[in-house]
Short mmCIF file of C-alpha atoms and ligand atoms in Angstrom, two decimals:
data_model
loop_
_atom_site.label_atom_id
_atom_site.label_comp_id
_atom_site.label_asym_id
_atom_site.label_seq_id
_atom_site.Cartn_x
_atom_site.Cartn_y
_atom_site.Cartn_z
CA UNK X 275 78.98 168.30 100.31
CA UNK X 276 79.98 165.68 102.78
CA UNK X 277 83.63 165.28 102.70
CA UNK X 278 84.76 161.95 100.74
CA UNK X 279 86.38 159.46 103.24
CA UNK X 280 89.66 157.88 101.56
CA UNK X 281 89.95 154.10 102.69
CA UNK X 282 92.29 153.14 99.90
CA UNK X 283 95.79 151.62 100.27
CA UNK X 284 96.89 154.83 98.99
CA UNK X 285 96.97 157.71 98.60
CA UNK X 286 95.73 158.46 102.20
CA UNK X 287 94.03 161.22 103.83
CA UNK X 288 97.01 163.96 104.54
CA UNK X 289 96.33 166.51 107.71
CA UNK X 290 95.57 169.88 107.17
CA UNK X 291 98.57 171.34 108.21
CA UNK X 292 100.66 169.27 105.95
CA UNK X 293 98.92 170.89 102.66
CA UNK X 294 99.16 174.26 104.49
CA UNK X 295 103.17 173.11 104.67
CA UNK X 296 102.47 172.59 100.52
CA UNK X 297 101.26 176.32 100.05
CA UNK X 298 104.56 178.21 101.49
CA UNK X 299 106.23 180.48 98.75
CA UNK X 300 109.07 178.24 96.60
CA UNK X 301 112.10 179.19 97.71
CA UNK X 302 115.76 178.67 95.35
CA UNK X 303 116.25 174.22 96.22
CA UNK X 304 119.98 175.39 95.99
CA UNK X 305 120.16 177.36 99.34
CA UNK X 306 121.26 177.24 102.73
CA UNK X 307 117.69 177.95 103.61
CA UNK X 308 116.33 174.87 101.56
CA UNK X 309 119.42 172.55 102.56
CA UNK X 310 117.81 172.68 106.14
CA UNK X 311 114.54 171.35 105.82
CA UNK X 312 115.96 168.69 103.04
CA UNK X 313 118.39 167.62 105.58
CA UNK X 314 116.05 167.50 108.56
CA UNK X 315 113.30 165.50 106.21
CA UNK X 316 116.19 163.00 104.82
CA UNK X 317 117.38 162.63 108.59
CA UNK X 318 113.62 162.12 109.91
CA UNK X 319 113.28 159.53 107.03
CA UNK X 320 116.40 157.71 108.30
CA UNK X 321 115.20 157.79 111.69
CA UNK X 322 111.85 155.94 110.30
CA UNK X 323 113.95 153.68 108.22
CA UNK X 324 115.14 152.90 111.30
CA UNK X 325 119.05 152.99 110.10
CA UNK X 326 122.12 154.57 111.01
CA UNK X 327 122.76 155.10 107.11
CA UNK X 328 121.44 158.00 105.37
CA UNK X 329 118.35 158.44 103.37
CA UNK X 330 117.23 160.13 100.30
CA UNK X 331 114.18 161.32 99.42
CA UNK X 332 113.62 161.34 95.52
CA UNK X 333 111.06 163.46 93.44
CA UNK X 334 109.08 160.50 92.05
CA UNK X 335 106.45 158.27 93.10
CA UNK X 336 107.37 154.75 95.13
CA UNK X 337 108.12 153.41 91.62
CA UNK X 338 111.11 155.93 91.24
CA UNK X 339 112.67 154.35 94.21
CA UNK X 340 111.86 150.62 93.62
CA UNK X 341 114.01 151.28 90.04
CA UNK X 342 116.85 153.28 91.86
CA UNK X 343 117.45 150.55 94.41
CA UNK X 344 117.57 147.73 91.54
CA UNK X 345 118.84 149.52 88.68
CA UNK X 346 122.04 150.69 90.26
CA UNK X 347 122.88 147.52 91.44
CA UNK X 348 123.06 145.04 88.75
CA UNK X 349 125.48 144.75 85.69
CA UNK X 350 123.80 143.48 82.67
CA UNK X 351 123.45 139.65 82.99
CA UNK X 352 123.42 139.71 86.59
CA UNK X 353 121.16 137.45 88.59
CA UNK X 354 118.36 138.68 90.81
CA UNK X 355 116.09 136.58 92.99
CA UNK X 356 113.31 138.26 92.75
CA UNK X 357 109.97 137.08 95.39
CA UNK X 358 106.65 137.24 93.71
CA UNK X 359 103.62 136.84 95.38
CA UNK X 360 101.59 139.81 94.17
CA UNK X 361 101.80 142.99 91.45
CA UNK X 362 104.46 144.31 93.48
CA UNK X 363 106.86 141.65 93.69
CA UNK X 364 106.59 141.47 90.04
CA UNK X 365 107.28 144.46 90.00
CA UNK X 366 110.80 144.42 90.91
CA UNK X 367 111.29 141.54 88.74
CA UNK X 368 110.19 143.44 85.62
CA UNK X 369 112.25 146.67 87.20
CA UNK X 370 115.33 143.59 86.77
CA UNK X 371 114.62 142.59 83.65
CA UNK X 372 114.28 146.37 82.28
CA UNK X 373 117.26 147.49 84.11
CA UNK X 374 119.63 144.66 82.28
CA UNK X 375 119.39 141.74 84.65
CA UNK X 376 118.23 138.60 84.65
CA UNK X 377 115.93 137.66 87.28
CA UNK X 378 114.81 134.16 88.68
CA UNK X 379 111.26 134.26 89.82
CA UNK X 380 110.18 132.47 93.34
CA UNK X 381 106.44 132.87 93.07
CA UNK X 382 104.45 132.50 96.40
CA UNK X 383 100.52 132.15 96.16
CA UNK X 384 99.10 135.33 96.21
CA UNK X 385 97.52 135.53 99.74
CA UNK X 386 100.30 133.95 101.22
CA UNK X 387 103.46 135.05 102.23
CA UNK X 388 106.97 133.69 101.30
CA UNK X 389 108.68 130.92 102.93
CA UNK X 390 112.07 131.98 104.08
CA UNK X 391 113.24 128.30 104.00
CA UNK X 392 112.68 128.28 99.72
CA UNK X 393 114.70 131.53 99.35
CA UNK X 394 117.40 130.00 101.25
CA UNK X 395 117.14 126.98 98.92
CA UNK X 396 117.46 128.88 95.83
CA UNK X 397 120.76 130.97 97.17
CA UNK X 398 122.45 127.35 98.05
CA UNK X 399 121.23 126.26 94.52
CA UNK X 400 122.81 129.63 92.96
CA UNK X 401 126.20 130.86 94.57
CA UNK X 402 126.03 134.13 91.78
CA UNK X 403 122.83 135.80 92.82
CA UNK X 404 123.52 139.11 93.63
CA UNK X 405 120.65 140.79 95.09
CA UNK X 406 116.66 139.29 96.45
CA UNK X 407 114.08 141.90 96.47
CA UNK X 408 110.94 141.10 98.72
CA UNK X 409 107.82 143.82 99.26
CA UNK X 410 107.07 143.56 102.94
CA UNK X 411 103.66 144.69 102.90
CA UNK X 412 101.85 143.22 99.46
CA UNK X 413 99.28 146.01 98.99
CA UNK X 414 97.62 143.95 96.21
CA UNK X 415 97.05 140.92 98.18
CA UNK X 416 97.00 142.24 101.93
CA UNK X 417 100.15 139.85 102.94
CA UNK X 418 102.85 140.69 105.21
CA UNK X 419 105.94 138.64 104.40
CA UNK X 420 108.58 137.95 106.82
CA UNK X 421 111.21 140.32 106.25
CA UNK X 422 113.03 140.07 109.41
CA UNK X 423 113.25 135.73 109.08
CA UNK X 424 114.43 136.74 105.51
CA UNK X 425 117.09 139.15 107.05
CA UNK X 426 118.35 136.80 109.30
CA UNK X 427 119.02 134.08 105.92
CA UNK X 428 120.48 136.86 104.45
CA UNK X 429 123.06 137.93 106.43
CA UNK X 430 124.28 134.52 105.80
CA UNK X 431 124.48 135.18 102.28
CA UNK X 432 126.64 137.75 100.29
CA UNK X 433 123.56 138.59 97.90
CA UNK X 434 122.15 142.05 99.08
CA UNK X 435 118.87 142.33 100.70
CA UNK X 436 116.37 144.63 98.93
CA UNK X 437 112.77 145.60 100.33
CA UNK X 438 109.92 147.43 99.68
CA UNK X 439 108.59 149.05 102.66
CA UNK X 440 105.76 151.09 100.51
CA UNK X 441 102.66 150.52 101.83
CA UNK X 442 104.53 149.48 105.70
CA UNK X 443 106.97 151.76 106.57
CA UNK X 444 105.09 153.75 109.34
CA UNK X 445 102.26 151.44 109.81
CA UNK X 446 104.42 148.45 110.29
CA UNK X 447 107.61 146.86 111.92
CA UNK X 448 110.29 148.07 109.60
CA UNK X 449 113.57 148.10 111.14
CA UNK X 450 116.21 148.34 108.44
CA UNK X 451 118.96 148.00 110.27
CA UNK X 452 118.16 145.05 112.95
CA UNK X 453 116.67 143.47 109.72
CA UNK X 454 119.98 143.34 107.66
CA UNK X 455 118.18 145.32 105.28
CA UNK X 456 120.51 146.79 102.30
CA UNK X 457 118.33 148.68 100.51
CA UNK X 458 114.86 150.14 101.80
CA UNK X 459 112.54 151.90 100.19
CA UNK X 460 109.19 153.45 100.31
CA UNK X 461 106.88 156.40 99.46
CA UNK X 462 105.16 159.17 100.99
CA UNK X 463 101.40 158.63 99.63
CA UNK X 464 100.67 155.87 102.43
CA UNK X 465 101.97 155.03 106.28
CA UNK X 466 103.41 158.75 105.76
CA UNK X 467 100.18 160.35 105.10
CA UNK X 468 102.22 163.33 102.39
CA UNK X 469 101.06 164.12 99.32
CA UNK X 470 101.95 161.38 96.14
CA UNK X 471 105.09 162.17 94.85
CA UNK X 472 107.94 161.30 96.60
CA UNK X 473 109.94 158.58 97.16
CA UNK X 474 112.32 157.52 99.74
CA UNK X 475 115.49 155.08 99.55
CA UNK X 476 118.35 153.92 102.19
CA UNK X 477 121.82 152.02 100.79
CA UNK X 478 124.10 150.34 102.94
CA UNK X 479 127.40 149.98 103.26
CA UNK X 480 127.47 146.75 101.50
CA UNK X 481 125.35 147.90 98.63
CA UNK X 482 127.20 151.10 98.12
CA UNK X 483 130.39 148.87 97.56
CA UNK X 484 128.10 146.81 95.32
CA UNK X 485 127.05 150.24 93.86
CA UNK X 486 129.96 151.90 93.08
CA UNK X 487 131.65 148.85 90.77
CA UNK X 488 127.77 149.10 88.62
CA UNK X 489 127.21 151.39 85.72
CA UNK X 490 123.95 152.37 86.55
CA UNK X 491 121.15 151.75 84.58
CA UNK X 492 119.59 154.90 85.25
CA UNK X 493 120.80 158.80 84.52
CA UNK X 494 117.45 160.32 86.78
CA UNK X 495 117.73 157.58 89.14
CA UNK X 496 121.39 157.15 89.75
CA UNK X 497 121.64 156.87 93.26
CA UNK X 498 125.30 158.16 93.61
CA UNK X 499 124.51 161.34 92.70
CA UNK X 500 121.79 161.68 95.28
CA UNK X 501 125.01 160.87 97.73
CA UNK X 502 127.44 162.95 96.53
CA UNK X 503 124.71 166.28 96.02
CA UNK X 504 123.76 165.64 99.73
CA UNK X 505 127.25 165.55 100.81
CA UNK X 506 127.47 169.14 99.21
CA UNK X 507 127.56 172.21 101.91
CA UNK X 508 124.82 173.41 101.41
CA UNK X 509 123.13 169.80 100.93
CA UNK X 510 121.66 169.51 97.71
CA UNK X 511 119.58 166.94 95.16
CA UNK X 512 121.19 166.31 92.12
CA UNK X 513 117.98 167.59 90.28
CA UNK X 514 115.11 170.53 90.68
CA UNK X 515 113.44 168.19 93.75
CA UNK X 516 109.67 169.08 94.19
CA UNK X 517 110.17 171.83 96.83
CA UNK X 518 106.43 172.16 97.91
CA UNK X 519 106.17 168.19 98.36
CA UNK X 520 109.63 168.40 100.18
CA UNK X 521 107.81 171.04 102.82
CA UNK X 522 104.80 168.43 103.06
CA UNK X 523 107.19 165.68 103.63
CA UNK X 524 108.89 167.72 106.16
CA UNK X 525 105.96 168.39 107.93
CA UNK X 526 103.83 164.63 107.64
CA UNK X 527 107.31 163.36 108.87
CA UNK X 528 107.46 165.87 112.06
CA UNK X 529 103.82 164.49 112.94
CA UNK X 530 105.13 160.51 112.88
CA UNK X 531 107.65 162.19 115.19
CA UNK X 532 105.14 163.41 117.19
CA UNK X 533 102.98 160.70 117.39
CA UNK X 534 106.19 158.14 118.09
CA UNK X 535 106.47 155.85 115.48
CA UNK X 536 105.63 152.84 118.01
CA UNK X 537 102.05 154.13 118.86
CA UNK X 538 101.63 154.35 114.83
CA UNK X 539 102.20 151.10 114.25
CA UNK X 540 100.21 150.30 117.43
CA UNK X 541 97.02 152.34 115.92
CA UNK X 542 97.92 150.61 112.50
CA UNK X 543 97.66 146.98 113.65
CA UNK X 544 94.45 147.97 116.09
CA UNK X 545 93.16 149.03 112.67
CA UNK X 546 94.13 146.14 110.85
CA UNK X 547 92.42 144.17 113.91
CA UNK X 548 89.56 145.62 114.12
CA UNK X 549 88.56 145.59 110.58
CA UNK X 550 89.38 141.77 109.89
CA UNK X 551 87.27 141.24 113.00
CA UNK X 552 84.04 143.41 111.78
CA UNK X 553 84.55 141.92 107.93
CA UNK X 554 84.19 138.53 109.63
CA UNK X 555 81.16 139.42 111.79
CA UNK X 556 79.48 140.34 108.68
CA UNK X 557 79.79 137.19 107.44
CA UNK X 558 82.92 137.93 104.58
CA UNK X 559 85.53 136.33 104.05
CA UNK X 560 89.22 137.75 104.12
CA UNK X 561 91.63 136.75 101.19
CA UNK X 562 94.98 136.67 102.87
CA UNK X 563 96.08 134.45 105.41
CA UNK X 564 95.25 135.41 108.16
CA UNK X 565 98.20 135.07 109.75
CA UNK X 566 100.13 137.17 107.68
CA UNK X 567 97.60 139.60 107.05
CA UNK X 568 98.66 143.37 107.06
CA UNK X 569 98.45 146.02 108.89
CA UNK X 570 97.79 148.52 106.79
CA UNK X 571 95.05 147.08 104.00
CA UNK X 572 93.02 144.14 104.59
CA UNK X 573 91.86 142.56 101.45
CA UNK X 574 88.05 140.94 101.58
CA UNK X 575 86.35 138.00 99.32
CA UNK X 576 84.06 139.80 96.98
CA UNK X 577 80.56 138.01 98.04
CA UNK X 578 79.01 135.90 95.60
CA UNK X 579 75.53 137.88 94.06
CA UNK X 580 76.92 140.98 93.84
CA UNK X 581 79.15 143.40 91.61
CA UNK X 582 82.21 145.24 92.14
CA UNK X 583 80.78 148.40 90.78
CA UNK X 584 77.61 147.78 92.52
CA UNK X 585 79.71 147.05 95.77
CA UNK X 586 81.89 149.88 95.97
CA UNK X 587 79.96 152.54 93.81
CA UNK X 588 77.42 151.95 96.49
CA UNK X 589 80.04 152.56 99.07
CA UNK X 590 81.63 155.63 97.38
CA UNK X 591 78.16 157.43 95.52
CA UNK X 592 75.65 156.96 98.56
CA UNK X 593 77.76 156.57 101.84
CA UNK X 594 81.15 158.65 100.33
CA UNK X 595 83.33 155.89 100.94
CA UNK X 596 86.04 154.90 98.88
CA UNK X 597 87.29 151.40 98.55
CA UNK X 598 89.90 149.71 96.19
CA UNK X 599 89.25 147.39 93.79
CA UNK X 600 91.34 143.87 93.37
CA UNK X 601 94.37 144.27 91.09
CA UNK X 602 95.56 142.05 87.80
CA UNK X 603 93.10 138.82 88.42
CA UNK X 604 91.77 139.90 91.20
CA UNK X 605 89.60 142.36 89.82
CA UNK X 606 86.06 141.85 90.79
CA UNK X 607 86.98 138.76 92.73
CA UNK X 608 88.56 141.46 96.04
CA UNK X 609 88.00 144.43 97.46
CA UNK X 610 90.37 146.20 99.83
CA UNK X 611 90.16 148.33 103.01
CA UNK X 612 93.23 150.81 103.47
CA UNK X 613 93.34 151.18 106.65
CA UNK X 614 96.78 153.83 106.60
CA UNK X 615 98.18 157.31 107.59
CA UNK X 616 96.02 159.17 109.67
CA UNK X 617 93.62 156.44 110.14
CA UNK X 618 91.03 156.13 113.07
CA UNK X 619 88.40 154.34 115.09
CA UNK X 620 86.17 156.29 113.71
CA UNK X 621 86.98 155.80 110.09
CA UNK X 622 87.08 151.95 110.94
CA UNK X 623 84.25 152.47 112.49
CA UNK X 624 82.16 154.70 109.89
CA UNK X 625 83.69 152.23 107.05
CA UNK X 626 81.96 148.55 109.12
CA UNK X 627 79.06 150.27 109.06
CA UNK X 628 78.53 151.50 105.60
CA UNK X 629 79.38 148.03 104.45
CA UNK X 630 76.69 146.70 106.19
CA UNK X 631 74.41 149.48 105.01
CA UNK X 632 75.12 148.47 101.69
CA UNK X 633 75.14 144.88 101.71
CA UNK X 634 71.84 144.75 102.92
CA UNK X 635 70.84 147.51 100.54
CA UNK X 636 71.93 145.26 97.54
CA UNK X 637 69.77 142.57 99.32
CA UNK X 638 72.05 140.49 101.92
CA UNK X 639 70.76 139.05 104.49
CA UNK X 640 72.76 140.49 107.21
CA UNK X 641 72.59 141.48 110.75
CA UNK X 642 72.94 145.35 111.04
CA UNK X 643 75.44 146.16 113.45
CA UNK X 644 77.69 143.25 113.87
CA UNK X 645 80.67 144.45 111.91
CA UNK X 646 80.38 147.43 113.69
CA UNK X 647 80.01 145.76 117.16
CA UNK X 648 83.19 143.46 116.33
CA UNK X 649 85.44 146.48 115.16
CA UNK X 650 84.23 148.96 118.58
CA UNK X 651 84.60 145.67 120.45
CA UNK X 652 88.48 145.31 119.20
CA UNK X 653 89.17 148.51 119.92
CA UNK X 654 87.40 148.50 123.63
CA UNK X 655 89.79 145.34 124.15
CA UNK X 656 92.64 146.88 123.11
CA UNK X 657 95.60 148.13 125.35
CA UNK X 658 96.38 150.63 122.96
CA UNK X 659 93.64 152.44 122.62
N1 LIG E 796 105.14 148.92 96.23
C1 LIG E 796 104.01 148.76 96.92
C2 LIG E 796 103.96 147.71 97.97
C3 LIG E 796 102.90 149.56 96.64
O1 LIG E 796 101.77 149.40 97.33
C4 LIG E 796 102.98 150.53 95.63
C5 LIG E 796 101.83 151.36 95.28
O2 LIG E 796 100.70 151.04 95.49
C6 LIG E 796 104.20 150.65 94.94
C7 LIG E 796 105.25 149.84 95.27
C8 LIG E 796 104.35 151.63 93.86
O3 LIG E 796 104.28 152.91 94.35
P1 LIG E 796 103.88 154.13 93.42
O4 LIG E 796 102.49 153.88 92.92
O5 LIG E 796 103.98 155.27 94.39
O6 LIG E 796 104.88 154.22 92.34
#
């Protein structure tokens, strides 16, 4: 059986040696011996993050840390800005509205990414908001939004600065710090090609004095207690953490390293290139802007005449690729190419041409070979290839 190949915006294809990392014998998470390799995954993550402040990883999926960061910051009543331009910017808002606070919506086309100029609007409009949350990479709509403009508002602003960095941190610009990020989070099923399962979250200063006047809305997710257990000697999570996913994360973290996180993002946005460019020589159309597309999933028109299901159960039963579908009401109307983690020509590559294969199976009248001329032609032009 050929091997299925994962094109999805999540979860990605994780290396071998990563799920060897997985099958090493659990060991007590309350150790000196475990301390080390949570330490020297929370410090890698940091690195990532790009910040000088610590990270935590969290035994959850992205979710888990989306909640943590809003959660612990608001007092019931509290006013959150909240961007909204696909199903994870709303998201955060209904994370806000579960967690106790009361959230003001600024809702962007989907396809199109936030102005910065509205969001500084609405703070001069409302002195008392405490906290904007922004996703940076819109995996349902294939937008980037401008989270370093957004930063540079911010800092102007006493509201903290919340971001997603899901579906971008490792396959995009994320630099927490430089960005006047507060609070960053992601999680380890996409740019970090690990296993589902974990989460990842950085505070700042700022929000930690936010934090600690709060009572969080959380027990699981309160993030002081991930602070003071990794403070312990041995460092610690508060809670049993996931100790096989914490070696995987270890290990998927040590091959970013490796790699250098520039020439990731490099190979991510040659991705993200190259596939735009061979869904247009087909003759589709992209959905997002183009921009602000992503780097990391590029979301495509479904064209007119033909089915999701036939579309992409062509794609996954006769050429063993699989595709995602469009989210909320999208569905049917998109289709999206994750093009994240461990990603390469040759999976762009392989992916052009068994969209053409089954277009023109289904009865298109297309040109074989000119998506996959466009992508190999992006990549021959490239510098960074
Ligand atoms: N934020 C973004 C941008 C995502 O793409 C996702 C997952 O697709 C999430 C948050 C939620 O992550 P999870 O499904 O790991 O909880």
């Amino acid at each position: 059986m050929e091997e299925t190949l994962l094109m999805i915006p999540g979860p990605t294809k994780v290396a071998p040696r990563v799920l060897k990392a997985m099958s090493d014998a659990i060991m007590n998470h309350r150790s000196a011996e475990f301390a080390e390799i949570l330490v020297e995954t929370n410090e890698m993550m940091a690195e990532i993050f790009q910040t000088e402040n610590p990270a935590y990883t969290i035994t959850g999926s992205g979710t888990a840390a989306m909640e943590a960061a809003v959660g612990n910051i608001l007092n019931k009543g509290d006013k959150i800005l909240n961007v909204v331009g696909g199903k994870f910017g709303e998201r955060f808002l209904q994370i806000a509205r579960a967690t106790g606070g009361s959230p003001l919506e600024l809702k962007v086309e989907w396809g199109t990414a936030v102005n910065p100029k509205d969001i500084e609007n609405i703070l001069d409009d409302n002195k008392d908001i405490k906290a904007v949350t922004i996703v940076h990479n819109e995996t349902s709509t294939g937008v980037t939004n401008p989270i370093e403009e957004v930063g540079n508002i911010l800092k102007n602003y006493d509201a903290l600065y919340v971001v997603d960095t899901v579906s971008s941190l490792g396959g995009d610009d994320v630099a927490v710090d430089d960005y006047n990020i507060d609070i960053c989070v992601t999680g380890s099923q996409k740019c970090l090609a690990a296993p589902p399962g974990m989460a990842a979250i950085t505070v700042s200063d700022d929000a930690w004095n936010v934090i600690d006047k709060v009572d969080s809305n959380s027990y699981y997710l309160d993030i002081r207690k991930y602070k003071k257990y990794g403070n312990n000697k041995p460092a610690e999570t508060p809670y049993t953490p996931s100790v096989s996913l914490m070696y995987a994360m270890r290990e998927a973290l040590s091959m970013i390293m490796e790699e250098g996180l520039e020439s990731r993002i490099e190979r991510h946005k040659l991705a993200a290139e190259a596939t735009r460019n061979g869904v247009k020589a087909i003759g589709l159309e992209l959905f997002a802007q183009e921009d602000v597309s992503s780097a990391t999933v590029t979301a495509v028109k479904m064209p007119e005449g033909v089915s999701d299901k036939d579309m992409r159960g062509t794609m996954r039963d006769k050429y063993g690729i699989v595709l995602a579908g469009g989210q909320d009401h999208l569905k049917g109307n998109v289709f999206r190419i994750g093009h994240m983690g461990n990603i390469t020509y040759k999976d762009i590559i392989t992916t052009m041409s068994a969209l053409e294969m089954t277009l023109k199976g289904l009865g298109f009248n297309i040109e074989l070979g000119k998506g996959v001329a466009a992508a190999a032609g992006t990549y021959i032009a490239s510098d960074h290839f």
